XYZ file of C-alpha atoms in Angstrom:
702
model
C -18.422 -10.644 -22.737
C -15.041 -9.325 -21.324
C -13.118 -12.628 -22.810
C -14.342 -11.417 -26.179
C -12.578 -7.978 -25.335
C -9.526 -9.768 -24.423
C -9.148 -11.425 -27.669
C -9.706 -8.462 -29.479
C -7.053 -6.814 -27.756
C -4.660 -9.491 -28.466
C -5.565 -9.605 -32.331
C -5.011 -5.875 -32.659
C -1.520 -5.786 -30.837
C -0.420 -9.646 -31.448
C 2.301 -8.703 -33.592
C 3.807 -6.612 -30.539
C 3.110 -8.930 -27.941
C 4.757 -11.761 -29.962
C 7.772 -9.750 -30.797
C 8.432 -8.868 -27.181
C 7.825 -12.554 -26.132
C 10.760 -13.433 -28.051
C 12.696 -10.692 -26.607
C 11.679 -12.276 -23.045
C 12.544 -15.683 -24.056
C 15.791 -14.680 -25.124
C 16.922 -12.960 -22.103
C 15.456 -15.458 -19.753
C 16.108 -18.842 -21.359
C 19.568 -19.261 -20.275
C 18.243 -18.602 -16.509
C 15.199 -20.853 -17.085
C 17.928 -23.599 -18.396
C 20.000 -23.320 -15.360
C 17.058 -23.526 -13.154
C 15.412 -26.844 -14.639
C 19.022 -28.118 -14.314
C 18.953 -27.590 -10.555
C 15.644 -28.778 -9.910
C 15.801 -31.519 -12.225
C 17.199 -33.669 -9.391
C 14.795 -32.437 -6.565
C 11.499 -31.370 -8.124
C 8.404 -31.159 -5.852
C 4.670 -30.828 -6.404
C 3.247 -27.658 -4.926
C -0.055 -28.428 -3.453
C -1.581 -25.251 -2.495
C -4.125 -22.481 -3.329
C -1.552 -19.891 -3.913
C 1.601 -19.549 -5.889
C 4.825 -19.096 -4.721
C 5.928 -15.384 -5.355
C 9.869 -14.865 -5.930
C 11.382 -14.254 -2.677
C 15.145 -12.475 -3.103
C 18.052 -11.725 -1.023
C 16.982 -8.107 -0.952
C 13.345 -8.175 -1.474
C 11.397 -10.219 1.106
C 8.242 -12.498 -0.080
C 5.748 -10.194 1.789
C 7.275 -7.368 -0.362
C 6.427 -9.432 -3.364
C 3.257 -10.048 -2.301
C 2.333 -6.373 -1.929
C 3.054 -6.177 -5.644
C 1.028 -9.290 -6.735
C -2.117 -8.110 -4.626
C -2.172 -4.601 -6.335
C -3.271 -2.930 -9.784
C -0.497 -0.430 -11.129
C -2.724 2.420 -10.335
C -3.055 1.387 -6.451
C 0.298 3.132 -6.016
C -0.874 6.594 -6.894
C -4.037 6.144 -4.650
C -3.336 4.127 -1.703
C -0.892 4.321 1.320
C 1.350 1.274 0.273
C 4.237 2.704 1.658
C 2.797 3.714 5.293
C 1.475 -0.328 4.959
C 4.835 -1.598 3.956
C 6.628 0.137 6.986
C 4.359 -1.506 9.079
C 5.009 -5.023 7.645
C 8.341 -4.414 7.703
C 8.517 -3.300 11.577
C 6.299 -6.672 12.015
C 8.915 -8.710 10.317
C 11.603 -7.276 12.223
C 9.770 -7.772 15.509
C 7.688 -11.016 15.035
C 4.839 -12.007 17.604
C 3.987 -15.171 19.587
C 1.206 -16.946 17.531
C -0.347 -18.225 20.594
C -1.105 -15.239 22.144
C -1.513 -12.943 18.969
C -4.917 -11.235 18.932
C -7.499 -11.069 16.409
C -6.719 -7.465 15.663
C -2.833 -8.400 15.395
C -3.521 -11.090 12.698
C -5.830 -9.328 10.701
C -2.860 -6.987 10.096
C -1.774 -9.234 7.556
C -3.319 -8.720 4.030
C -2.971 -12.391 2.895
C -5.253 -13.785 6.026
C -8.967 -13.965 5.264
C -11.545 -13.132 8.291
C -12.328 -16.897 8.516
C -8.486 -18.037 8.512
C -8.193 -15.671 11.087
C -11.007 -17.173 13.064
C -9.471 -20.899 12.331
C -6.356 -20.015 13.683
C -7.631 -18.815 17.097
C -10.070 -21.578 17.343
C -7.157 -24.110 16.789
C -5.020 -22.153 19.513
C -7.916 -22.318 21.859
C -8.703 -25.800 21.521
C -5.164 -27.361 22.022
C -4.023 -24.949 24.302
C -1.452 -23.460 22.008
C 0.895 -24.543 19.172
C 4.263 -26.044 19.749
C 5.651 -25.173 16.263
C 4.711 -23.281 13.452
C 4.586 -26.654 11.540
C 0.992 -27.055 13.301
C -0.324 -24.451 10.798
C -0.512 -27.280 8.323
C -3.136 -28.867 10.315
C -5.568 -26.046 9.761
C -6.966 -26.854 6.276
C -7.820 -23.267 5.211
C -4.142 -22.174 5.723
C -2.284 -22.851 2.309
C 1.629 -23.801 2.261
C 2.158 -20.329 0.737
C 0.296 -18.560 3.349
C 2.414 -20.493 5.948
C 5.745 -19.808 4.712
C 4.662 -16.173 4.764
C 3.631 -16.471 8.400
C 7.005 -17.503 9.442
C 8.362 -13.945 8.962
C 5.585 -12.528 11.363
C 5.204 -14.947 13.921
C 6.895 -17.496 15.988
C 5.415 -20.125 18.589
C 6.451 -20.140 22.205
C 4.688 -21.559 25.477
C 1.891 -19.646 26.905
C 2.780 -17.835 30.166
C 0.435 -15.552 31.672
C 2.379 -12.148 31.857
C 1.238 -8.877 33.239
C 2.461 -5.548 31.850
C 6.260 -5.316 32.937
C 7.471 -2.944 35.063
C 9.627 0.091 34.453
C 12.825 -1.523 35.456
C 12.122 -4.403 33.282
C 11.383 -2.119 30.218
C 14.412 -0.080 30.536
C 16.856 -2.933 31.218
C 15.292 -5.315 28.088
C 13.913 -2.900 25.785
C 15.407 -2.476 22.460
C 16.779 0.644 20.637
C 16.984 1.431 16.854
C 18.728 4.340 15.678
C 18.494 5.012 11.457
C 19.856 7.518 9.261
C 18.813 7.934 5.498
C 20.683 10.553 2.810
C 19.592 11.101 -0.551
C 22.182 12.504 -3.210
C 21.077 13.612 -6.550
C 23.866 13.970 -9.260
C 22.172 16.665 -10.878
C 20.526 20.387 -10.392
C 17.084 21.140 -10.849
C 16.476 24.778 -11.819
C 15.426 25.340 -8.275
C 18.335 24.018 -6.317
C 20.156 27.415 -7.462
C 19.438 29.046 -4.118
C 17.837 32.484 -4.206
C 15.095 34.599 -4.888
C 13.752 32.308 -7.794
C 14.875 29.090 -6.184
C 14.770 27.042 -3.144
C 15.602 28.118 0.329
C 17.463 24.836 1.181
C 20.141 22.321 -0.110
C 19.065 19.578 -2.692
C 19.800 16.748 -0.235
C 16.898 14.813 1.249
C 17.897 13.209 4.477
C 16.332 12.029 7.703
C 16.719 10.205 11.158
C 14.377 7.777 13.168
C 15.062 6.805 16.611
C 12.747 3.659 18.139
C 12.451 2.062 21.402
C 10.213 -1.119 22.149
C 9.779 -3.702 24.571
C 8.046 -6.549 23.013
C 4.349 -6.031 22.065
C 3.924 -3.682 25.274
C 5.653 -0.442 24.607
C 6.807 1.404 21.441
C 8.089 4.810 21.559
C 10.036 6.975 18.935
C 10.727 10.172 16.947
C 11.274 10.578 13.056
C 12.692 13.901 11.367
C 12.611 14.377 7.820
C 13.664 16.681 5.470
C 12.682 16.871 1.716
C 14.927 18.301 -1.224
C 15.028 22.149 -1.258
C 13.537 22.494 2.307
C 15.592 24.933 4.948
C 17.138 22.870 7.559
C 17.777 24.789 10.920
C 16.325 28.215 9.945
C 13.410 30.291 9.568
C 10.115 28.006 10.781
C 12.703 24.888 10.897
C 14.806 26.636 13.793
C 14.653 23.000 15.470
C 16.390 21.291 12.511
C 14.200 18.954 10.292
C 11.048 20.540 8.379
C 8.774 17.407 9.796
C 9.062 15.560 13.138
C 6.669 12.759 14.337
C 6.611 11.613 17.846
C 4.704 8.840 19.694
C 4.246 6.793 22.802
C 2.202 3.289 22.658
C 1.286 0.874 25.431
C -0.382 -2.029 24.849
C -1.915 -5.164 27.070
C -2.210 -2.902 29.959
C -4.776 -4.859 31.772
C -8.072 -3.885 29.907
C -6.577 -1.226 28.128
C -5.613 -2.849 24.850
C -3.854 0.073 23.195
C -3.117 3.445 24.572
C -1.156 5.855 21.939
C 0.057 9.341 22.617
C 1.568 11.562 20.091
C 0.978 11.360 16.264
C -1.137 8.362 15.186
C -3.258 6.687 12.572
C -6.830 5.304 12.570
C -8.859 3.141 10.647
C -12.632 2.593 11.772
C -15.033 -0.046 10.134
C -14.745 0.002 6.366
C -13.369 3.553 6.280
C -16.734 5.486 5.296
C -16.135 8.118 7.705
C -12.642 7.731 9.211
C -9.630 6.097 7.709
C -6.270 7.724 7.496
C -4.521 4.270 7.150
C -4.154 1.647 4.430
C -7.099 0.756 2.429
C -7.618 -2.623 0.123
C -7.583 -2.009 -3.542
C -10.026 -4.056 -5.968
C -7.595 -6.818 -6.596
C -6.142 -6.989 -2.666
C -9.480 -7.022 -1.253
C -9.850 -10.494 -2.868
C -7.111 -11.936 -1.056
C -8.569 -10.803 2.338
C -12.022 -12.379 1.498
C -13.545 -8.799 1.818
C -13.327 -8.596 5.630
C -13.594 -5.499 7.524
C -10.606 -3.861 9.342
C -11.188 -3.995 13.149
C -10.713 -0.795 14.928
C -7.051 0.115 14.739
C -4.624 2.510 16.060
C -1.420 2.528 14.758
C 1.686 4.843 15.239
C 2.562 7.392 12.587
C 6.320 6.831 12.191
C 6.684 7.474 8.704
C 7.816 10.670 6.634
C 4.485 11.550 5.723
C 3.270 14.802 6.777
C -0.440 14.583 5.658
C -2.113 11.585 6.896
C -2.073 11.556 10.635
C -3.707 12.713 13.620
C -2.000 14.056 16.591
C -3.187 13.872 20.479
C -4.147 10.516 22.156
C -6.170 7.395 21.276
C -6.802 4.464 23.363
C -8.868 1.197 23.261
C -10.281 -0.503 26.047
C -11.981 -3.809 26.621
C -15.299 -3.528 28.850
C -15.983 -7.327 28.877
C -15.059 -10.213 26.389
C -15.866 -9.123 22.897
C -16.855 -5.632 23.814
C -14.351 -2.938 23.214
C -14.719 0.955 23.065
C -12.173 3.140 21.493
C -11.633 7.014 22.287
C -9.764 9.473 20.213
C -8.880 13.346 20.185
C -6.582 15.248 18.008
C -5.282 18.686 17.621
C -2.806 19.373 14.585
C -1.892 22.389 12.421
C -2.428 22.009 8.564
C -1.100 23.563 5.336
C -3.571 25.436 3.351
C -4.485 27.785 0.600
C -6.667 30.892 1.721
C -9.201 32.494 -0.198
C -9.422 36.157 -0.379
C -12.127 36.410 2.201
C -9.903 34.452 4.895
C -11.005 31.157 4.519
C -9.749 27.710 3.461
C -9.790 27.543 -0.055
C -7.824 23.954 -0.583
C -6.096 22.064 2.415
C -2.694 20.855 1.261
C -1.260 17.330 1.843
C 2.177 17.363 -0.001
C 4.280 18.532 2.929
C 6.567 20.626 0.668
C 8.028 24.095 2.322
C 10.919 24.682 -0.278
C 9.852 28.092 -1.430
C 8.657 31.477 0.360
C 5.262 30.684 -1.348
C 4.831 27.091 0.064
C 6.427 28.448 3.680
C 3.500 31.000 3.549
C 0.877 28.331 3.331
C 2.317 26.239 6.337
C 0.507 25.647 9.334
C -1.910 28.469 8.780
C -4.780 26.652 10.146
C -5.707 23.912 12.608
C -8.186 21.236 12.822
C -9.571 19.539 16.356
C -11.196 16.234 15.828
C -13.031 14.135 19.004
C -14.735 11.108 18.400
C -15.081 7.303 19.518
C -16.081 3.779 18.333
C -17.609 0.821 20.197
C -17.881 -2.735 18.723
C -19.072 -6.235 19.709
C -17.807 -9.505 18.608
C -19.704 -12.998 19.520
C -20.082 -16.255 17.797
C -18.943 -14.962 14.381
C -21.429 -11.956 14.358
C -19.695 -8.218 14.564
C -21.326 -4.781 15.050
C -20.087 -1.540 15.943
C -20.696 2.296 15.633
C -18.366 5.250 15.064
C -18.988 8.955 15.618
C -16.672 12.096 15.614
C -16.934 16.114 15.648
C -14.425 18.184 13.980
C -13.942 21.748 13.714
C -11.309 24.296 11.546
C -9.895 27.634 12.811
C -11.002 28.846 9.617
C -13.961 28.155 7.635
C -13.936 25.872 4.747
C -14.649 27.813 1.478
C -13.977 25.781 -1.809
C -15.244 26.964 -5.163
C -18.595 25.324 -5.296
C -19.328 27.424 -8.635
C -17.151 24.555 -9.859
C -19.436 21.448 -10.930
C -16.997 18.948 -9.677
C -16.849 20.943 -6.143
C -20.464 21.547 -5.885
C -20.921 19.433 -2.695
C -17.774 19.983 -1.078
C -17.947 20.797 2.726
C -18.164 24.343 3.390
C -18.258 25.954 6.961
C -15.966 25.204 9.987
C -17.672 22.489 11.971
C -18.734 18.983 10.903
C -19.861 15.697 12.212
C -20.132 12.046 11.078
C -21.550 8.843 12.374
C -21.687 5.353 10.903
C -22.714 1.711 11.908
C -20.690 -1.254 10.764
C -21.862 -4.897 10.832
C -20.894 -8.185 9.525
C -20.742 -12.022 9.883
C -18.046 -14.114 9.727
C -18.114 -18.283 9.152
C -15.779 -20.797 7.452
C -17.752 -20.351 4.325
C -19.248 -17.066 4.804
C -18.222 -13.416 5.211
C -20.618 -10.719 5.526
C -19.436 -6.825 6.293
C -20.818 -3.547 5.648
C -20.863 0.006 6.983
C -23.562 2.846 6.572
C -22.596 6.236 7.293
C -24.218 9.825 7.608
C -23.263 13.403 8.703
C -24.201 17.011 8.708
C -24.483 16.680 5.192
C -27.790 14.946 5.415
C -26.964 12.180 2.857
C -25.783 8.802 3.414
C -23.060 6.298 2.120
C -23.185 2.458 2.358
C -20.766 -0.101 1.532
C -21.768 -3.752 1.815
C -19.699 -7.118 0.646
C -20.680 -10.796 0.910
C -18.369 -13.845 0.221
C -18.814 -17.364 -0.008
C -16.046 -20.094 -0.113
C -17.648 -22.620 -2.557
C -14.659 -24.967 -1.904
C -11.147 -24.893 -0.762
C -10.277 -24.023 -4.476
C -12.777 -21.352 -5.343
C -14.058 -18.210 -3.720
C -16.313 -15.577 -5.022
C -17.119 -12.173 -3.714
C -19.490 -9.620 -4.528
C -19.486 -5.999 -3.198
C -21.960 -3.185 -3.651
C -21.621 0.573 -2.708
C -23.678 3.682 -2.876
C -22.133 7.100 -2.071
C -24.474 10.035 -2.426
C -23.233 12.949 -4.258
C -24.019 15.231 -1.228
C -22.371 12.919 1.206
C -18.812 13.857 2.384
C -16.618 12.845 5.405
C -13.030 14.654 5.629
C -11.363 11.833 6.756
C -12.936 8.982 4.891
C -10.590 6.284 2.696
C -12.592 3.192 1.528
C -13.197 1.180 -1.505
C -13.970 3.397 -4.402
C -13.348 3.934 -8.405
C -12.804 7.705 -7.529
C -10.624 9.750 -5.529
C -13.254 10.129 -2.769
C -16.035 8.367 -1.019
C -18.571 10.745 -2.695
C -20.972 10.652 -5.651
C -20.398 6.798 -6.580
C -22.628 3.966 -7.194
C -21.176 0.576 -8.329
C -21.224 -3.070 -8.099
C -17.971 -5.480 -7.963
C -17.746 -9.273 -8.563
C -14.757 -11.127 -8.172
C -13.222 -14.617 -7.644
C -10.011 -16.669 -6.960
C -9.894 -20.058 -8.385
C -7.284 -22.758 -8.137
C -8.313 -25.398 -10.736
C -5.260 -27.395 -10.193
C -2.602 -27.464 -7.514
C 0.162 -25.475 -9.702
C -2.343 -22.762 -11.174
C -4.002 -19.862 -9.550
C -6.622 -17.708 -11.354
C -8.126 -14.215 -9.961
C -10.403 -11.963 -11.766
C -13.057 -9.248 -10.855
C -15.170 -6.988 -12.888
C -16.467 -3.456 -11.386
C -18.984 -1.105 -12.643
C -19.096 2.411 -11.173
C -21.615 5.094 -12.209
C -21.135 8.875 -11.265
C -24.113 11.168 -11.048
C -22.558 14.072 -10.829
C -19.861 15.511 -13.007
C -16.365 14.638 -11.908
C -13.248 16.952 -12.895
C -12.726 17.842 -16.366
C -16.244 16.411 -17.229
C -19.614 18.232 -17.696
C -22.059 15.314 -17.346
C -22.586 11.813 -15.857
C -20.079 9.232 -16.465
C -19.371 5.627 -15.653
C -16.601 3.435 -15.460
C -16.113 -0.404 -16.105
C -12.840 -1.891 -14.977
C -12.000 -5.577 -15.439
C -8.679 -7.767 -14.695
C -7.449 -11.387 -15.047
C -4.486 -12.643 -13.518
C -2.946 -16.139 -13.893
C -0.012 -17.579 -12.233
C 1.457 -20.883 -13.188
C 4.039 -22.576 -10.292
C 6.155 -24.763 -12.487
C 7.971 -26.022 -9.425
C 9.416 -24.095 -6.102
C 11.911 -22.284 -7.963
C 10.063 -21.157 -11.155
C 6.874 -19.076 -11.510
C 5.313 -17.552 -14.612
C 2.658 -15.203 -14.722
C 0.368 -12.967 -16.709
C -2.104 -10.211 -16.037
C -4.565 -8.221 -18.465
C -6.525 -5.366 -17.451
C -9.276 -3.752 -19.218
C -10.758 -0.196 -17.958
C -13.014 2.094 -19.624
C -13.673 5.215 -17.855
C -15.173 8.610 -18.902
C -14.658 8.126 -22.650
C -10.870 6.993 -21.771
C -10.179 3.322 -22.180
C -6.727 1.586 -20.755
C -5.660 -1.573 -21.424
C -2.637 -3.063 -19.516
C -0.882 -6.365 -20.143
C 1.836 -7.750 -17.879
C 3.812 -11.269 -18.228
C 6.607 -12.456 -16.142
C 9.075 -15.101 -15.159
C 10.270 -15.675 -11.448
C 13.268 -17.814 -10.871
C 14.794 -18.379 -7.558
C 16.939 -20.720 -5.105
C 18.713 -19.871 -1.791
C 21.509 -17.915 -3.240
C 19.740 -16.025 -6.129
C 17.009 -14.752 -7.950
C 15.939 -13.560 -11.025
C 12.750 -12.069 -12.596
C 11.913 -10.822 -16.369
C 8.724 -9.085 -17.080
C 7.331 -7.141 -19.795
C 4.802 -4.464 -19.768
C 2.174 -3.315 -22.549
C -0.011 -0.445 -22.315
C -2.620 1.263 -24.593
C -4.790 4.531 -23.794
C -7.426 5.840 -26.042
C -9.154 9.056 -25.708
C -12.374 9.867 -27.100
C -12.494 13.136 -28.987
C -14.885 15.811 -27.474
C -15.977 16.812 -31.395
C -18.084 14.352 -33.314
C -16.362 14.529 -36.387
C -12.673 14.237 -34.815
C -10.700 11.282 -34.032
C -9.800 10.019 -30.767
C -5.970 9.769 -29.740
C -4.121 6.549 -29.023
C -1.188 6.204 -27.123
C 0.716 2.908 -26.665
C 3.995 1.668 -24.892
C 6.172 -0.930 -23.291
C 8.826 -2.002 -21.092
C 11.075 -4.913 -20.840
C 12.499 -5.065 -17.394
C 15.109 -7.790 -15.494
C 15.860 -8.264 -12.039
C 18.613 -9.853 -10.490
C 19.974 -10.678 -7.255
C 22.406 -12.645 -5.133
C 23.707 -13.089 -1.501
C 27.199 -14.027 -0.286
C 27.666 -14.097 3.510
C 27.158 -10.449 4.651
C 26.431 -8.958 1.376
C 23.146 -8.766 -0.714
C 23.258 -7.390 -4.086
C 20.295 -6.922 -6.199
C 20.021 -5.025 -9.670
C 17.470 -4.069 -12.023
C 17.569 -2.839 -15.778
C 14.508 -1.709 -17.677
C 13.827 -0.195 -21.206
C 10.838 1.684 -21.937
C 8.828 3.291 -24.922
C 5.808 4.992 -24.636
C 4.369 7.519 -26.908
C 3.385 9.921 -24.087
C 2.579 10.031 -20.234
C -1.007 8.752 -20.689
C 0.503 5.294 -21.687
C 3.015 5.299 -18.693
C 4.510 2.162 -17.283
C 4.853 1.454 -13.455
C 7.768 -0.576 -12.615
C 8.896 -1.816 -8.902
C 12.473 -1.583 -7.650
C 13.853 -3.232 -4.512
C 15.067 -0.112 -2.290
C 15.549 0.979 1.376
C 13.794 -0.170 4.594
C 10.256 1.349 5.177
C 9.927 2.434 1.553
C 8.246 1.342 -1.587
C 10.072 2.235 -4.636
C 7.674 2.341 -7.289
C 8.219 4.621 -10.599
C 6.305 5.546 -13.472
C 8.116 5.884 -16.922
C 7.153 7.425 -20.210
C 8.851 8.263 -23.494
C 12.039 6.311 -24.467
C 14.658 5.370 -22.232
C 16.492 2.882 -20.052
C 16.087 2.586 -16.061
C 18.774 0.671 -14.163
C 19.540 0.421 -10.489
C 21.722 -1.241 -7.962
C 21.289 -2.190 -4.347
C 23.653 -3.203 -1.835
C 22.851 -4.598 1.463
C 25.079 -5.623 4.266
C 24.435 -6.836 7.666
C 27.828 -5.956 8.991
C 27.284 -7.627 12.443
C 24.060 -8.205 14.547
C 23.779 -4.181 15.434
C 24.802 -2.639 12.155
C 22.956 -2.463 8.809
C 24.081 -0.624 5.801
C 22.119 -0.391 2.474
C 22.940 1.548 -0.592
C 20.971 1.958 -3.730
C 22.106 3.839 -6.980
C 19.524 4.440 -9.658
C 19.789 5.979 -13.007
C 17.126 6.953 -15.660
C 18.594 8.124 -19.120
C 15.936 9.498 -21.512
C 16.519 9.316 -25.321
C 13.865 11.442 -26.281
C 14.541 14.550 -24.435
C 17.476 16.933 -23.250
C 15.187 18.133 -20.265
C 13.405 16.332 -17.533
C 10.372 17.960 -15.822
C 9.560 21.502 -15.821
C 9.476 24.578 -13.658
C 11.608 24.450 -10.553
C 11.795 20.930 -10.996
C 13.332 20.950 -14.401
C 16.922 19.096 -14.782
C 18.757 20.614 -18.065
C 20.027 17.098 -18.955
C 18.658 13.745 -20.350
C 20.087 11.834 -16.885
C 18.805 11.580 -13.608
C 21.028 9.620 -11.145
C 20.405 9.388 -7.451
C 22.297 7.780 -4.724
C 20.515 6.686 -1.531
C 22.195 5.649 1.770
C 20.878 3.964 4.739
C 22.455 3.196 8.096
C 20.611 1.349 11.114
C 22.178 0.644 14.424
C 20.355 -1.583 16.896
C 21.313 -2.277 20.681
């Protein structure tokens, strides 16, 4: 049983855990003592199903929520930064809850499908809400969720409005102009410009302009430059290395959404088409395992990989019946094989050297498809299909075992059906897909809310080894929707008003050999998270994770304490990790790597100035026991780094809203290593043990 394994972990490393808990107590005791004095005269009981995360002057509560809903590895495999950008923009431009659509409500990761139904049913029954406080009359919405919704929605009278005229849009629309610059106080080996170095300067910078009028019109352009890329020369004669442009119209009569330029799509559960955000193993519990609606988002981030280019639109044919069509044509980076085919599609977006530039835009991709879906009385069903082609054939090296069933050729198609049912207690969702591969993939979830305090969810997936879709992104243990059979069971439980327990167990089996393996493998992943809300100002939490995959065992433990009030916040955390790798030789022992990190975050606000800082000491034996830590950063960025070896990491963020038009954010971050005199390798090598960067962001809106 898993609880016995967790006991063994604690016994094996109890000394280290107790030792660092003492350090944690010494660092945080003064803060806790002060907070208890402040709260003694105004203590309150929190009667919620979810705990309160630490809100801070420099980090909004919904940003903290993203961290609590994720495992550490999620930040390597999912598009958290793009999703954070969407939530940041929604927080800056809240929507009227009385007219919010189901699709708009389901953008929020902390609302379940049944809660969305409850909100819309309340608005319909009572003719709208008079204030956000009325959310308390919906039993399924907890106090914590109501606080978070205040950041994304407001309540106003429902007035029937047609799509505004051009004069109204031009006169009352809002403009935003933002610039970003990153200055490194060090030199990489490639920063010495020349035949062996990068072709551009070491500075990373970008600009972003956006115009919007309410929920109706959004248009903008983004320009981005990575460090080392040439600016205004060669293929970048127009300045930046990457541009994104978009125009989006919503609520234009029957047309729910019309988007031109660069965009992202999410259809069904993502088995054939999803270049947008996808829920992970922990975050899927908070969403009650719901399926995502057919979603079209503009691509306003710096990412030069996960987007489509062309046009997409959704039209409402009748109540509950929507149809979506999309077409895309774009250039892609690729490594070519000796016969002129595409050996590997590149998604890094880096063009710093002659060899990287030689792989830029060497091929093109065309995509045409559509989706139709129907909702009625809690039932929903849909179908998605697309055809895609490449200007050069895909020619992967299929002699390598893990690439044996990779797509080969220049024309492909995929099709799927998605289905489900939603009620107050039940949520059933699924998708089954196929394609020219002649194989199938299916993903099905079922959730049941036994009481307001206990939710149970089960998930099953079968992805054939022969199945593939070039645009899929869905729930999986591996890196692709291919060659995986698995079962997942998770629950959330609130045994008392101040407690929240979340846990899951996931087993996956891979029939065909994966990378660096030569036989079938399996994975068993388990996590337990416990949070205690002592008061509105103090929260304590812990999380333990055990994962066994292909002979490698990873164990992680996180303990933390959050303190906050209206003017300041503090978060003390300690992380442990252990990685065990079995030996390939029968008579040899495997390797064991351990590590830990002690981290402190502090912040305060004074009038127009907000300051936050972080300091952490890390000590791991090697990269396999690396530690992940979040830092407050700039707008539209998830600042989440991994650390290994021995050293310290410290950063300071200053945010100043000088007036209602001008916002300035600056972040100075430094990593000092004690176990090396060189950082990284190749052209990224730094001849020293310190890495310091200054990031500046200026935003002007009018």
